[in-house]
PDB file of C-alpha atoms in Angstrom:
ATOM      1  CA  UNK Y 202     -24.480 -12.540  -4.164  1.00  0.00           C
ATOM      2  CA  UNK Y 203     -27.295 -13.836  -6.694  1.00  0.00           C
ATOM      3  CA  UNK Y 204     -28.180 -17.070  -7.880  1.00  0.00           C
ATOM      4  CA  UNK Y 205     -29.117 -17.533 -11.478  1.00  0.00           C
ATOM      5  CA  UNK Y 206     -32.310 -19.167 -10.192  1.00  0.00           C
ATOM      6  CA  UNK Y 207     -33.824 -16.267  -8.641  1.00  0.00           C
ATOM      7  CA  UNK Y 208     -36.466 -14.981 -10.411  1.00  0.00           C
ATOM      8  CA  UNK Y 209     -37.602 -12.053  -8.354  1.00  0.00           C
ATOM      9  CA  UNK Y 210     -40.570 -13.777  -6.502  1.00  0.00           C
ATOM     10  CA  UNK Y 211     -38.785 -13.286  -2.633  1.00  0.00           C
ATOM     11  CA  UNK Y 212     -39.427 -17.190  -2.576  1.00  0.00           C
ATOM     12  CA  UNK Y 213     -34.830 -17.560  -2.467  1.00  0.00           C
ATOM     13  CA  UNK Y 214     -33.540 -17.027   0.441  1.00  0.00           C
ATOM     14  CA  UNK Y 215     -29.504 -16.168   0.633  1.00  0.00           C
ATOM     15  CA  UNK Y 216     -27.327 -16.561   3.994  1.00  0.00           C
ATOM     16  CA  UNK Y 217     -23.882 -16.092   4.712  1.00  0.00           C
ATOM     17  CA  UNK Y 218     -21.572 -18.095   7.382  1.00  0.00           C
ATOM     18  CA  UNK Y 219     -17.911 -17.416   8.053  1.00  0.00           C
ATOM     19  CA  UNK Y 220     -15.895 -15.074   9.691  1.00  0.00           C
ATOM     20  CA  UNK Y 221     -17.816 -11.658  11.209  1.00  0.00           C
ATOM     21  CA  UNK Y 222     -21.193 -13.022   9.474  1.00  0.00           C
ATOM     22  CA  UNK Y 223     -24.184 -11.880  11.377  1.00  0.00           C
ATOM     23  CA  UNK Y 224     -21.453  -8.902  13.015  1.00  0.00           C
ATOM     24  CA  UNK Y 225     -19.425  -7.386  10.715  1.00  0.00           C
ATOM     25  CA  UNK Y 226     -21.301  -8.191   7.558  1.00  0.00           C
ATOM     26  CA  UNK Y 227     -24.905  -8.691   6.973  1.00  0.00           C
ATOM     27  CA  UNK Y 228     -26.975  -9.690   4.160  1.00  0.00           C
ATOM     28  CA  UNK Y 229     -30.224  -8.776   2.803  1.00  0.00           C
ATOM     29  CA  UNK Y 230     -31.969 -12.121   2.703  1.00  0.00           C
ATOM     30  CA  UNK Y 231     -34.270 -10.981  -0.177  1.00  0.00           C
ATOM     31  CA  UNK Y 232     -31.373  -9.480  -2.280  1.00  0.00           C
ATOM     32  CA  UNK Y 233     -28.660 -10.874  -1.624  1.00  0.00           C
ATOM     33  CA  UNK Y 234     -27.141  -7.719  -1.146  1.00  0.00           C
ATOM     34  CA  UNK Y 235     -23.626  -7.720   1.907  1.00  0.00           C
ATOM     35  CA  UNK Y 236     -23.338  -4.768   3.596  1.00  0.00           C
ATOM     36  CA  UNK Y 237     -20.409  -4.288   6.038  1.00  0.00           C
ATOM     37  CA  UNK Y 238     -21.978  -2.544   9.814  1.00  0.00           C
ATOM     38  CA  UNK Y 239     -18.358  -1.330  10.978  1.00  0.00           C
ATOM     39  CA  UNK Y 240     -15.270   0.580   9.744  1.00  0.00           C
ATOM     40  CA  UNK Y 241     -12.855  -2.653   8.294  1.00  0.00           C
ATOM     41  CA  UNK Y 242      -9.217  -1.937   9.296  1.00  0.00           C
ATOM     42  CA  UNK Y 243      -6.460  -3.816   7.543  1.00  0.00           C
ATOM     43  CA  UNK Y 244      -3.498  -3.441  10.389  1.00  0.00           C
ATOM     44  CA  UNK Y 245      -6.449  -5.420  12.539  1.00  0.00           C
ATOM     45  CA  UNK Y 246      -7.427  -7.494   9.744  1.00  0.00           C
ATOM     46  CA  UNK Y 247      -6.697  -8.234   6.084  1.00  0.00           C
ATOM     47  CA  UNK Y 248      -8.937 -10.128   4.971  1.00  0.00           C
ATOM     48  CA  UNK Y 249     -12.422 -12.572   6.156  1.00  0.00           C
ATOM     49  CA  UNK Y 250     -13.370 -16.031   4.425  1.00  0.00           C
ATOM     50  CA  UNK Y 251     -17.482 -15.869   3.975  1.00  0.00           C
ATOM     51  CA  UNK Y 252     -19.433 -19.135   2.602  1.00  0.00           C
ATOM     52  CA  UNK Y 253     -22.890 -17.712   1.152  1.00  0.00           C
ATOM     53  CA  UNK Y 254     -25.803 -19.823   0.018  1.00  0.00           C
ATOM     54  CA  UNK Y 255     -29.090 -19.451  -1.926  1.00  0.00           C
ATOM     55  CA  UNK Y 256     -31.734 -21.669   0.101  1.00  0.00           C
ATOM     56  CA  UNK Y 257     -35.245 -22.160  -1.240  1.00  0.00           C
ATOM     57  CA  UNK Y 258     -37.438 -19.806   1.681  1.00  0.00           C
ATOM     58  CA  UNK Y 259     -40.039 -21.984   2.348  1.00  0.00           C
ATOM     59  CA  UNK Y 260     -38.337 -25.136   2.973  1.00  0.00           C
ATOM     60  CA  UNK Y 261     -34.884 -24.056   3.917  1.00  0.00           C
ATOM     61  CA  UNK Y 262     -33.211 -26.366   1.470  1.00  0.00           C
ATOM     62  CA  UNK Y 263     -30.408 -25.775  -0.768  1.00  0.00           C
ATOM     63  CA  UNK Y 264     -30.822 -24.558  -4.592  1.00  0.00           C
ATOM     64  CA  UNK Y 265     -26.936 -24.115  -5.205  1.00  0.00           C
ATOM     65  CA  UNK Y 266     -23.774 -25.524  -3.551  1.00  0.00           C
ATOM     66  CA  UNK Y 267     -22.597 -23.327  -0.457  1.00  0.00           C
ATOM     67  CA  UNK Y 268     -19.973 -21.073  -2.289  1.00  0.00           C
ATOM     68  CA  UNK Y 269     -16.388 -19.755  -0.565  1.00  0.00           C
ATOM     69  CA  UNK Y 270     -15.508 -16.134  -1.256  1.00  0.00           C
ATOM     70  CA  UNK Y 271     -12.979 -13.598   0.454  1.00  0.00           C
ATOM     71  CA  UNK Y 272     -13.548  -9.999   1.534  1.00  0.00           C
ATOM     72  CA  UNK Y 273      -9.865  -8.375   0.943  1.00  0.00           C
ATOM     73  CA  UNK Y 274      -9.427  -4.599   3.008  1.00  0.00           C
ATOM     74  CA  UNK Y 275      -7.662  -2.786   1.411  1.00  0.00           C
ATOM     75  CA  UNK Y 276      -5.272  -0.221   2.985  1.00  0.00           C
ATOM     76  CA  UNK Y 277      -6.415   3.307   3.807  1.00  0.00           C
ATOM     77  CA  UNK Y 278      -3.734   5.564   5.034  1.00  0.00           C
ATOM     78  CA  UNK Y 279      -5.248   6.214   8.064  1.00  0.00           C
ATOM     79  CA  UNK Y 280      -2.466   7.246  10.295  1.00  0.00           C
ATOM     80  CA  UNK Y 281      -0.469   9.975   7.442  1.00  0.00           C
ATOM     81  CA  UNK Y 282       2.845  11.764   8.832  1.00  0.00           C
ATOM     82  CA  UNK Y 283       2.369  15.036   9.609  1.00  0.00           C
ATOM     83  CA  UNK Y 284       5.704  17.235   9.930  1.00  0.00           C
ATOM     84  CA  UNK Y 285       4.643  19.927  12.405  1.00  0.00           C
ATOM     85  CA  UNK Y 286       8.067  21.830  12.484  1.00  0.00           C
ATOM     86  CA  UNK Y 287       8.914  22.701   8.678  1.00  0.00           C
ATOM     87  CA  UNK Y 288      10.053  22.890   6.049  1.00  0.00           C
ATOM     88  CA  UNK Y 289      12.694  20.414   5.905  1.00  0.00           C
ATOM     89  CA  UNK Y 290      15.361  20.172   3.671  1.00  0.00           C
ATOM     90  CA  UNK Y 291      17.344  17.357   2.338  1.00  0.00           C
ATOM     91  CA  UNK Y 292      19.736  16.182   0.417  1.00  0.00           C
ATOM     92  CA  UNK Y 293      21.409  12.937  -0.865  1.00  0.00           C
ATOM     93  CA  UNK Y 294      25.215  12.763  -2.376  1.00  0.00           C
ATOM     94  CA  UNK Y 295      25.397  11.432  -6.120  1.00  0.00           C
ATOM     95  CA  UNK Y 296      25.960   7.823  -6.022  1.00  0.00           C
ATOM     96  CA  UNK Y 297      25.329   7.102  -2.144  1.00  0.00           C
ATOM     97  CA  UNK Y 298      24.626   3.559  -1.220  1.00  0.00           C
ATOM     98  CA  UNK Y 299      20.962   2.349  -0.926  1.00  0.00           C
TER      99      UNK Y 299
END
C-alpha cells in the first residue's frame, strides 16, 4: 500500500487490521510493503478482508481514510493425480450421453 502523501521522509506510518493481520500478513511500517509469513491454501481459505491505513508516525493520527481491500488465493494444484499402474486406455462411443 502507499499513500500519495508520502514523501519518503519515514515520518508515514502504514498499518493493517483484518483478518490474519499481525499473523499471516505483515507490513513494513516504513514501506508499506505486505508480505504473507505462511504458505496460503485456498481449500482452507479463499480469500481475507484487510483494512490498511497511512497514519502520520509521530502523532498516530490519520492522513487518509482506513481503506478495505481483499487478498484472493488462488488455486495451486497441490494434491495432482498420479496413476501409478499405467498406461490406461480409454475410450468413449460416438454420440454417448454427457
Amino acid at each position: 500500500i502507499h499513500s500519495d502523501s508520502d514523501e519518503g521522509d519515514g515520518s508515514i506510518k502504514y498499518t493493517i487490521s483484518g483478518e490474519g493481520a499481525g499473523t499471516i500478513f505483515i507490513i513494513d511500517e516504513v514501506t508499506g510493503d505486505i508480505h504473507a509469513t505462511e504458505r496460503l491454501d485456498r481449500e482452507e481459505k479463499t480469500f481475507y478482508t484487510l483494512r490498511a491505513q497511512a497514519r502520520d508516525r509521530l502523532t498516530d493520527a490519520p492522513l487518509e481514510p482506513e481503506s478495505e481491500f481483499v487478498i484472493k488465493v488462488q488455486d495451486i494444484n497441490d494434491s495432482e493425480p498420479k496413476f501409478l499402474e499405467g498406461p490406461y486406455i480409454g475410450s468413449v462411443a460416438e454420440l454417448s450421453p454427457v
